[in-house]
């Protein structure tokens, strides 16, 4: 059960207004003439993300996931091969269980690993950006001269 919504340029004003309401601090409810139901925070965050993406001209796909994944499903979610995932599991990077002879991985653990990896990579990129590198614009011939090694 997967559903993709394509952005519609005629809806831009409506999407902006909807995003403002959803992102606000007040309780949001869905109402019919017969009843009103408050929107849970998890659904609200999902809708904010979906509406923001649509407002930016991106398509949105909502696809349910089981909360317990096979190693193949977890690997596909992370965009890696199953053997690479198994190495991560065996190294203790992602918790897993083995009911029987097959490994099972909790979706929450896979998503937490993905979040940690993104944060780690961002930190590495940030450190690389702050390393001192000579400005090649200072070199007239396209080469940067470095002091000779005294040793």
mmCIF file of N, CA and C in Angstrom, residues 48-104:
data_model
loop_
_atom_site.group_PDB
_atom_site.id
_atom_site.type_symbol
_atom_site.label_atom_id
_atom_site.label_comp_id
_atom_site.label_asym_id
_atom_site.label_seq_id
_atom_site.Cartn_x
_atom_site.Cartn_y
_atom_site.Cartn_z
ATOM 1 N N UNK A 48 3.276 17.922 8.147
ATOM 2 C CA UNK A 48 4.136 19.097 7.938
ATOM 3 C C UNK A 48 5.204 18.768 6.902
ATOM 4 N N UNK A 49 5.855 17.614 7.047
ATOM 5 C CA UNK A 49 6.894 17.215 6.089
ATOM 6 C C UNK A 49 6.317 17.048 4.684
ATOM 7 N N UNK A 50 5.159 16.403 4.586
ATOM 8 C CA UNK A 50 4.545 16.163 3.274
ATOM 9 C C UNK A 50 4.123 17.473 2.617
ATOM 10 N N UNK A 51 3.472 18.347 3.372
ATOM 11 C CA UNK A 51 3.008 19.616 2.821
ATOM 12 C C UNK A 51 4.195 20.493 2.423
ATOM 13 N N UNK A 52 5.247 20.496 3.229
ATOM 14 C CA UNK A 52 6.446 21.279 2.901
ATOM 15 C C UNK A 52 7.058 20.794 1.595
ATOM 16 N N UNK A 53 7.179 19.484 1.438
ATOM 17 C CA UNK A 53 7.746 18.933 0.206
ATOM 18 C C UNK A 53 6.881 19.280 -1.004
ATOM 19 N N UNK A 54 5.584 19.123 -0.886
ATOM 20 C CA UNK A 54 4.686 19.458 -1.992
ATOM 21 C C UNK A 54 4.779 20.939 -2.338
ATOM 22 N N UNK A 55 4.863 21.795 -1.324
ATOM 23 C CA UNK A 55 4.975 23.234 -1.539
ATOM 24 C C UNK A 55 6.280 23.583 -2.256
ATOM 25 N N UNK A 56 7.316 22.753 -2.074
ATOM 26 C CA UNK A 56 8.608 22.979 -2.735
ATOM 27 C C UNK A 56 8.673 22.300 -4.102
ATOM 28 N N UNK A 57 7.542 21.775 -4.574
ATOM 29 C CA UNK A 57 7.494 21.169 -5.895
ATOM 30 C C UNK A 57 7.955 19.726 -5.954
ATOM 31 N N UNK A 58 8.055 19.079 -4.811
ATOM 32 C CA UNK A 58 8.490 17.682 -4.779
ATOM 33 C C UNK A 58 7.285 16.759 -4.649
ATOM 34 N N UNK A 59 7.412 15.558 -5.206
ATOM 35 C CA UNK A 59 6.381 14.538 -5.025
ATOM 36 C C UNK A 59 6.577 13.897 -3.654
ATOM 37 N N UNK A 60 5.509 13.366 -3.098
ATOM 38 C CA UNK A 60 5.564 12.739 -1.782
ATOM 39 C C UNK A 60 4.963 11.348 -1.887
ATOM 40 N N UNK A 61 5.672 10.368 -1.317
ATOM 41 C CA UNK A 61 5.164 9.002 -1.261
ATOM 42 C C UNK A 61 5.031 8.601 0.196
ATOM 43 N N UNK A 62 3.866 8.108 0.542
ATOM 44 C CA UNK A 62 3.640 7.559 1.877
ATOM 45 C C UNK A 62 3.583 6.054 1.717
ATOM 46 N N UNK A 63 4.440 5.375 2.460
ATOM 47 C CA UNK A 63 4.527 3.929 2.338
ATOM 48 C C UNK A 63 4.695 3.321 3.725
ATOM 49 N N UNK A 64 3.808 2.445 4.113
ATOM 50 C CA UNK A 64 3.932 1.837 5.436
ATOM 51 C C UNK A 64 5.117 0.868 5.495
ATOM 52 N N UNK A 65 5.721 0.787 6.650
ATOM 53 C CA UNK A 65 6.808 -0.164 6.896
ATOM 54 C C UNK A 65 6.442 -0.990 8.120
ATOM 55 N N UNK A 66 6.808 -2.239 8.081
ATOM 56 C CA UNK A 66 6.650 -3.051 9.285
ATOM 57 C C UNK A 66 7.650 -2.537 10.316
ATOM 58 N N UNK A 67 7.391 -2.790 11.570
ATOM 59 C CA UNK A 67 8.317 -2.314 12.602
ATOM 60 C C UNK A 67 9.453 -3.288 12.840
ATOM 61 N N UNK A 68 9.316 -4.522 12.376
ATOM 62 C CA UNK A 68 10.401 -5.499 12.444
ATOM 63 C C UNK A 68 10.743 -5.876 11.006
ATOM 64 N N UNK A 69 12.026 -5.683 10.643
ATOM 65 C CA UNK A 69 12.453 -5.874 9.260
ATOM 66 C C UNK A 69 13.368 -7.078 9.109
ATOM 67 N N UNK A 70 13.360 -7.658 7.919
ATOM 68 C CA UNK A 70 14.370 -8.648 7.579
ATOM 69 C C UNK A 70 15.665 -7.901 7.277
ATOM 70 N N UNK A 71 16.768 -8.614 7.197
ATOM 71 C CA UNK A 71 18.032 -7.954 6.875
ATOM 72 C C UNK A 71 17.985 -7.353 5.471
ATOM 73 N N UNK A 72 17.292 -7.984 4.552
ATOM 74 C CA UNK A 72 17.178 -7.444 3.194
ATOM 75 C C UNK A 72 16.391 -6.136 3.196
ATOM 76 N N UNK A 73 15.281 -6.101 3.934
ATOM 77 C CA UNK A 73 14.475 -4.882 4.015
ATOM 78 C C UNK A 73 15.260 -3.742 4.672
ATOM 79 N N UNK A 74 15.991 -4.055 5.731
ATOM 80 C CA UNK A 74 16.791 -3.037 6.417
ATOM 81 C C UNK A 74 17.900 -2.518 5.505
ATOM 82 N N UNK A 75 18.539 -3.415 4.769
ATOM 83 C CA UNK A 75 19.609 -3.011 3.851
ATOM 84 C C UNK A 75 19.054 -2.095 2.764
ATOM 85 N N UNK A 76 17.893 -2.435 2.210
ATOM 86 C CA UNK A 76 17.275 -1.597 1.173
ATOM 87 C C UNK A 76 16.915 -0.220 1.716
ATOM 88 N N UNK A 77 16.421 -0.170 2.943
ATOM 89 C CA UNK A 77 16.070 1.106 3.562
ATOM 90 C C UNK A 77 17.306 1.993 3.725
ATOM 91 N N UNK A 78 18.444 1.384 4.069
ATOM 92 C CA UNK A 78 19.695 2.132 4.250
ATOM 93 C C UNK A 78 20.440 2.374 2.937
ATOM 94 N N UNK A 79 20.027 1.676 1.879
ATOM 95 C CA UNK A 79 20.703 1.841 0.591
ATOM 96 C C UNK A 79 22.059 1.150 0.547
ATOM 97 N N UNK A 80 22.175 0.024 1.256
ATOM 98 C CA UNK A 80 23.414 -0.744 1.278
ATOM 99 C C UNK A 80 23.100 -2.196 0.938
ATOM 100 N N UNK A 81 24.137 -2.989 0.737
ATOM 101 C CA UNK A 81 23.916 -4.398 0.434
ATOM 102 C C UNK A 81 23.608 -5.162 1.717
ATOM 103 N N UNK A 82 22.974 -6.311 1.576
ATOM 104 C CA UNK A 82 22.667 -7.139 2.736
ATOM 105 C C UNK A 82 23.934 -7.597 3.448
ATOM 106 N N UNK A 83 24.999 -8.037 2.729
ATOM 107 C CA UNK A 83 26.224 -8.420 3.440
ATOM 108 C C UNK A 83 26.833 -7.261 4.245
ATOM 109 N N UNK A 84 26.730 -6.038 3.716
ATOM 110 C CA UNK A 84 27.230 -4.876 4.468
ATOM 111 C C UNK A 84 26.405 -4.679 5.724
ATOM 112 N N UNK A 85 25.096 -4.824 5.622
ATOM 113 C CA UNK A 85 24.243 -4.701 6.799
ATOM 114 C C UNK A 85 24.598 -5.767 7.829
ATOM 115 N N UNK A 86 24.786 -6.993 7.379
ATOM 116 C CA UNK A 86 25.130 -8.085 8.303
ATOM 117 C C UNK A 86 26.427 -7.759 9.042
ATOM 118 N N UNK A 87 27.411 -7.185 8.338
ATOM 119 C CA UNK A 87 28.662 -6.789 9.011
ATOM 120 C C UNK A 87 28.394 -5.730 10.079
ATOM 121 N N UNK A 88 27.505 -4.779 9.781
ATOM 122 C CA UNK A 88 27.143 -3.757 10.775
ATOM 123 C C UNK A 88 26.451 -4.389 11.983
ATOM 124 N N UNK A 89 25.593 -5.362 11.728
ATOM 125 C CA UNK A 89 24.901 -6.048 12.822
ATOM 126 C C UNK A 89 25.903 -6.796 13.701
ATOM 127 N N UNK A 90 26.785 -7.539 13.065
ATOM 128 C CA UNK A 90 27.756 -8.332 13.812
ATOM 129 C C UNK A 90 28.779 -7.469 14.542
ATOM 130 N N UNK A 91 29.009 -6.250 14.045
ATOM 131 C CA UNK A 91 29.924 -5.321 14.713
ATOM 132 C C UNK A 91 29.236 -4.580 15.859
ATOM 133 N N UNK A 92 27.936 -4.814 16.039
ATOM 134 C CA UNK A 92 27.207 -4.172 17.128
ATOM 135 C C UNK A 92 26.756 -2.751 16.824
ATOM 136 N N UNK A 93 26.807 -2.337 15.562
ATOM 137 C CA UNK A 93 26.399 -0.978 15.188
ATOM 138 C C UNK A 93 24.877 -0.822 15.181
ATOM 139 N N UNK A 94 24.174 -1.921 14.912
ATOM 140 C CA UNK A 94 22.707 -1.927 14.910
ATOM 141 C C UNK A 94 22.265 -3.165 15.690
ATOM 142 N N UNK A 95 21.408 -2.980 16.698
ATOM 143 C CA UNK A 95 20.928 -4.155 17.442
ATOM 144 C C UNK A 95 20.046 -5.047 16.565
ATOM 145 N N UNK A 96 20.040 -6.341 16.883
ATOM 146 C CA UNK A 96 19.178 -7.272 16.146
ATOM 147 C C UNK A 96 18.843 -8.452 17.036
ATOM 148 N N UNK A 97 17.850 -9.199 16.606
ATOM 149 C CA UNK A 97 17.498 -10.445 17.293
ATOM 150 C C UNK A 97 17.572 -11.571 16.271
ATOM 151 N N UNK A 98 17.687 -12.785 16.779
ATOM 152 C CA UNK A 98 17.714 -13.961 15.901
ATOM 153 C C UNK A 98 16.689 -14.984 16.374
ATOM 154 N N UNK A 99 15.411 -14.750 16.078
ATOM 155 C CA UNK A 99 14.421 -15.776 16.421
ATOM 156 C C UNK A 99 14.528 -16.904 15.394
ATOM 157 N N UNK A 100 15.130 -17.974 15.764
ATOM 158 C CA UNK A 100 15.407 -19.033 14.794
ATOM 159 C C UNK A 100 16.753 -18.746 14.138
ATOM 160 N N UNK A 101 16.847 -18.996 12.862
ATOM 161 C CA UNK A 101 18.144 -18.797 12.201
ATOM 162 C C UNK A 101 18.233 -17.503 11.401
ATOM 163 N N UNK A 102 17.164 -16.710 11.375
ATOM 164 C CA UNK A 102 17.161 -15.460 10.623
ATOM 165 C C UNK A 102 17.265 -14.261 11.556
ATOM 166 N N UNK A 103 18.048 -13.268 11.148
ATOM 167 C CA UNK A 103 18.166 -12.034 11.927
ATOM 168 C C UNK A 103 16.966 -11.140 11.640
ATOM 169 N N UNK A 104 16.519 -10.417 12.662
ATOM 170 C CA UNK A 104 15.446 -9.436 12.527
ATOM 171 C C UNK A 104 15.931 -8.128 13.142
#
